[in-house]
């Protein structure tokens, strides 16, 4: 069942000398799909700079997180500890293929909501593009 939930998503980018942090508070859908994945879905807004897109965070039972953006800009990133995934990332400036390497992933998400933290490195051709942290808190509306 797709109920409405309240989600706080903090995104932190580290570039070695500076840290940039943004926070989004929004309503989201949250449900468990037929594969057992927990899915958090929400619409991007002008605030995120990706208006017209929809985000899905899919948390699999084996603690792999897929970040899927559909709509105006298409993205499919996979974050999994111990595995480097090659993924597709579309921006207003064009498309790139990137490597995603998880530093850590802490999943305390259940069917009752919860907390998810992940930190991962994004690279292109083995050149560091960004060091990111995402923290999600989800509770019933």
PDB file of C-alpha atoms in Angstrom:
ATOM      1  CA  UNK A   1       0.000   0.000   0.000  1.00  0.00           C
ATOM      2  CA  UNK A   2       1.310   3.460  -0.930  1.00  0.00           C
ATOM      3  CA  UNK A   3       0.754   5.725   2.068  1.00  0.00           C
ATOM      4  CA  UNK A   4       1.954   9.298   2.413  1.00  0.00           C
ATOM      5  CA  UNK A   5       5.008   9.797   4.604  1.00  0.00           C
ATOM      6  CA  UNK A   6       7.186  12.737   5.560  1.00  0.00           C
ATOM      7  CA  UNK A   7      10.813  12.487   4.439  1.00  0.00           C
ATOM      8  CA  UNK A   8      13.838  14.527   5.416  1.00  0.00           C
ATOM      9  CA  UNK A   9      16.733  14.033   3.001  1.00  0.00           C
ATOM     10  CA  UNK A  10      20.106  15.587   3.740  1.00  0.00           C
ATOM     11  CA  UNK A  11      22.675  15.615   0.960  1.00  0.00           C
ATOM     12  CA  UNK A  12      26.276  16.407   1.834  1.00  0.00           C
ATOM     13  CA  UNK A  13      29.051  16.835  -0.732  1.00  0.00           C
ATOM     14  CA  UNK A  14      32.699  16.820   0.310  1.00  0.00           C
ATOM     15  CA  UNK A  15      35.331  18.113  -2.117  1.00  0.00           C
ATOM     16  CA  UNK A  16      38.397  17.858   0.113  1.00  0.00           C
ATOM     17  CA  UNK A  17      38.404  21.473   1.277  1.00  0.00           C
ATOM     18  CA  UNK A  18      34.710  22.386   1.496  1.00  0.00           C
ATOM     19  CA  UNK A  19      31.524  20.653   2.510  1.00  0.00           C
ATOM     20  CA  UNK A  20      28.166  21.638   1.007  1.00  0.00           C
ATOM     21  CA  UNK A  21      24.945  20.504   2.640  1.00  0.00           C
ATOM     22  CA  UNK A  22      21.340  20.745   1.478  1.00  0.00           C
ATOM     23  CA  UNK A  23      18.179  19.523   3.156  1.00  0.00           C
ATOM     24  CA  UNK A  24      14.843  18.607   1.634  1.00  0.00           C
ATOM     25  CA  UNK A  25      11.654  18.060   3.644  1.00  0.00           C
ATOM     26  CA  UNK A  26       8.839  16.663   1.524  1.00  0.00           C
ATOM     27  CA  UNK A  27       5.977  14.214   1.387  1.00  0.00           C
ATOM     28  CA  UNK A  28       6.850  10.858  -0.100  1.00  0.00           C
ATOM     29  CA  UNK A  29       5.234   7.554  -0.941  1.00  0.00           C
ATOM     30  CA  UNK A  30       6.673   4.555   0.885  1.00  0.00           C
ATOM     31  CA  UNK A  31       5.872   0.939   0.216  1.00  0.00           C
ATOM     32  CA  UNK A  32       7.301  -2.542  -0.163  1.00  0.00           C
ATOM     33  CA  UNK A  33       7.229  -3.893  -3.720  1.00  0.00           C
ATOM     34  CA  UNK A  34       6.710  -7.481  -4.923  1.00  0.00           C
ATOM     35  CA  UNK A  35      10.486  -8.158  -4.754  1.00  0.00           C
ATOM     36  CA  UNK A  36      10.707  -7.152  -1.093  1.00  0.00           C
ATOM     37  CA  UNK A  37      12.397  -3.819  -1.869  1.00  0.00           C
ATOM     38  CA  UNK A  38      11.409  -0.839   0.252  1.00  0.00           C
ATOM     39  CA  UNK A  39      10.652   2.076  -2.084  1.00  0.00           C
ATOM     40  CA  UNK A  40      10.652   5.779  -1.234  1.00  0.00           C
ATOM     41  CA  UNK A  41       9.232   7.888  -4.085  1.00  0.00           C
ATOM     42  CA  UNK A  42       8.909  11.652  -4.294  1.00  0.00           C
ATOM     43  CA  UNK A  43       8.656  14.433  -6.869  1.00  0.00           C
ATOM     44  CA  UNK A  44      11.618  16.730  -7.356  1.00  0.00           C
ATOM     45  CA  UNK A  45      10.915  20.440  -7.084  1.00  0.00           C
ATOM     46  CA  UNK A  46      12.359  23.784  -8.042  1.00  0.00           C
ATOM     47  CA  UNK A  47      14.221  23.647  -4.712  1.00  0.00           C
ATOM     48  CA  UNK A  48      16.328  20.685  -5.867  1.00  0.00           C
ATOM     49  CA  UNK A  49      16.865  22.101  -9.357  1.00  0.00           C
ATOM     50  CA  UNK A  50      15.333  18.989 -10.937  1.00  0.00           C
ATOM     51  CA  UNK A  51      11.713  20.087 -11.288  1.00  0.00           C
ATOM     52  CA  UNK A  52       9.722  17.710 -13.478  1.00  0.00           C
ATOM     53  CA  UNK A  53      11.582  14.635 -12.254  1.00  0.00           C
ATOM     54  CA  UNK A  54      10.553  11.862  -9.872  1.00  0.00           C
ATOM     55  CA  UNK A  55      12.974  10.124  -7.517  1.00  0.00           C
ATOM     56  CA  UNK A  56      12.795   6.543  -6.312  1.00  0.00           C
ATOM     57  CA  UNK A  57      15.102   5.186  -3.635  1.00  0.00           C
ATOM     58  CA  UNK A  58      14.887   1.384  -3.780  1.00  0.00           C
ATOM     59  CA  UNK A  59      16.366  -0.396  -0.763  1.00  0.00           C
ATOM     60  CA  UNK A  60      16.774  -4.106  -1.440  1.00  0.00           C
ATOM     61  CA  UNK A  61      16.784  -6.779   1.288  1.00  0.00           C
ATOM     62  CA  UNK A  62      20.536  -7.289   0.660  1.00  0.00           C
ATOM     63  CA  UNK A  63      21.238  -3.576   1.448  1.00  0.00           C
ATOM     64  CA  UNK A  64      21.762  -2.398  -2.096  1.00  0.00           C
ATOM     65  CA  UNK A  65      20.268   1.043  -2.752  1.00  0.00           C
ATOM     66  CA  UNK A  66      19.214   2.142  -6.235  1.00  0.00           C
ATOM     67  CA  UNK A  67      18.691   5.861  -6.790  1.00  0.00           C
ATOM     68  CA  UNK A  68      16.456   6.218  -9.843  1.00  0.00           C
ATOM     69  CA  UNK A  69      15.386   9.568 -11.293  1.00  0.00           C
ATOM     70  CA  UNK A  70      12.802   9.641 -14.078  1.00  0.00           C
ATOM     71  CA  UNK A  71      11.286  12.565 -15.933  1.00  0.00           C
ATOM     72  CA  UNK A  72      13.248  15.589 -17.113  1.00  0.00           C
ATOM     73  CA  UNK A  73      16.628  14.122 -16.118  1.00  0.00           C
ATOM     74  CA  UNK A  74      17.256  10.357 -16.088  1.00  0.00           C
ATOM     75  CA  UNK A  75      19.596   8.828 -13.514  1.00  0.00           C
ATOM     76  CA  UNK A  76      20.203   5.336 -12.218  1.00  0.00           C
ATOM     77  CA  UNK A  77      22.852   5.024  -9.520  1.00  0.00           C
ATOM     78  CA  UNK A  78      23.493   1.874  -7.487  1.00  0.00           C
ATOM     79  CA  UNK A  79      25.155   2.068  -4.066  1.00  0.00           C
ATOM     80  CA  UNK A  80      26.380  -1.197  -2.571  1.00  0.00           C
ATOM     81  CA  UNK A  81      29.202  -1.724  -0.098  1.00  0.00           C
ATOM     82  CA  UNK A  82      32.111  -3.687  -1.564  1.00  0.00           C
ATOM     83  CA  UNK A  83      30.989  -3.358  -5.205  1.00  0.00           C
ATOM     84  CA  UNK A  84      31.743  -0.629  -7.765  1.00  0.00           C
ATOM     85  CA  UNK A  85      28.786  -0.035 -10.045  1.00  0.00           C
ATOM     86  CA  UNK A  86      28.964   1.759 -13.403  1.00  0.00           C
ATOM     87  CA  UNK A  87      25.899   3.935 -13.762  1.00  0.00           C
ATOM     88  CA  UNK A  88      24.131   6.495 -15.944  1.00  0.00           C
ATOM     89  CA  UNK A  89      23.768  10.114 -14.801  1.00  0.00           C
ATOM     90  CA  UNK A  90      21.955  12.813 -16.762  1.00  0.00           C
ATOM     91  CA  UNK A  91      22.292  16.515 -15.924  1.00  0.00           C
ATOM     92  CA  UNK A  92      21.129  19.769 -17.524  1.00  0.00           C
ATOM     93  CA  UNK A  93      24.593  19.837 -19.123  1.00  0.00           C
ATOM     94  CA  UNK A  94      24.506  16.355 -20.663  1.00  0.00           C
ATOM     95  CA  UNK A  95      24.868  12.643 -19.899  1.00  0.00           C
ATOM     96  CA  UNK A  96      27.829  10.874 -18.324  1.00  0.00           C
ATOM     97  CA  UNK A  97      28.724   7.348 -17.278  1.00  0.00           C
ATOM     98  CA  UNK A  98      30.033   7.255 -13.727  1.00  0.00           C
ATOM     99  CA  UNK A  99      31.459   4.764 -11.268  1.00  0.00           C
ATOM    100  CA  UNK A 100      29.802   4.546  -7.844  1.00  0.00           C
ATOM    101  CA  UNK A 101      31.802   3.134  -4.928  1.00  0.00           C
ATOM    102  CA  UNK A 102      30.188   2.978  -1.491  1.00  0.00           C
ATOM    103  CA  UNK A 103      32.294   3.952   1.503  1.00  0.00           C
ATOM    104  CA  UNK A 104      29.500   2.746   3.790  1.00  0.00           C
ATOM    105  CA  UNK A 105      25.788   2.110   3.915  1.00  0.00           C
ATOM    106  CA  UNK A 106      23.764   2.030   7.132  1.00  0.00           C
ATOM    107  CA  UNK A 107      20.208   0.848   6.650  1.00  0.00           C
ATOM    108  CA  UNK A 108      17.744   1.017   9.536  1.00  0.00           C
ATOM    109  CA  UNK A 109      14.694   1.265   7.280  1.00  0.00           C
ATOM    110  CA  UNK A 110      11.751  -1.074   7.935  1.00  0.00           C
ATOM    111  CA  UNK A 111       8.129  -1.159   6.800  1.00  0.00           C
ATOM    112  CA  UNK A 112       7.521   1.315   9.661  1.00  0.00           C
ATOM    113  CA  UNK A 113       9.905   3.940   8.236  1.00  0.00           C
ATOM    114  CA  UNK A 114      13.277   4.657   9.744  1.00  0.00           C
ATOM    115  CA  UNK A 115      16.726   5.923   8.873  1.00  0.00           C
ATOM    116  CA  UNK A 116      19.133   5.371   5.970  1.00  0.00           C
ATOM    117  CA  UNK A 117      22.675   6.718   5.595  1.00  0.00           C
ATOM    118  CA  UNK A 118      25.098   6.158   2.768  1.00  0.00           C
ATOM    119  CA  UNK A 119      28.381   7.663   1.685  1.00  0.00           C
ATOM    120  CA  UNK A 120      29.730   7.040  -1.776  1.00  0.00           C
ATOM    121  CA  UNK A 121      32.320   8.252  -4.267  1.00  0.00           C
ATOM    122  CA  UNK A 122      31.398   9.229  -7.828  1.00  0.00           C
ATOM    123  CA  UNK A 123      34.132   9.032 -10.462  1.00  0.00           C
ATOM    124  CA  UNK A 124      34.452   9.288 -14.237  1.00  0.00           C
ATOM    125  CA  UNK A 125      37.407   7.558 -15.897  1.00  0.00           C
ATOM    126  CA  UNK A 126      38.873   7.029 -12.407  1.00  0.00           C
ATOM    127  CA  UNK A 127      38.826  10.806 -11.749  1.00  0.00           C
ATOM    128  CA  UNK A 128      37.019  11.813  -8.563  1.00  0.00           C
ATOM    129  CA  UNK A 129      33.888  13.843  -9.320  1.00  0.00           C
ATOM    130  CA  UNK A 130      32.353  13.952  -5.845  1.00  0.00           C
ATOM    131  CA  UNK A 131      32.259  12.415  -2.396  1.00  0.00           C
ATOM    132  CA  UNK A 132      28.616  12.288  -1.287  1.00  0.00           C
ATOM    133  CA  UNK A 133      26.626  11.485   1.783  1.00  0.00           C
ATOM    134  CA  UNK A 134      22.854  10.993   1.832  1.00  0.00           C
ATOM    135  CA  UNK A 135      20.869  10.767   5.051  1.00  0.00           C
ATOM    136  CA  UNK A 136      17.164   9.909   4.905  1.00  0.00           C
ATOM    137  CA  UNK A 137      14.685   9.961   7.783  1.00  0.00           C
ATOM    138  CA  UNK A 138      11.172   8.740   7.053  1.00  0.00           C
ATOM    139  CA  UNK A 139       8.076   8.700   9.257  1.00  0.00           C
ATOM    140  CA  UNK A 140       4.319   8.469   8.814  1.00  0.00           C
ATOM    141  CA  UNK A 141       2.532  11.665   7.999  1.00  0.00           C
TER     142      UNK A 141
END
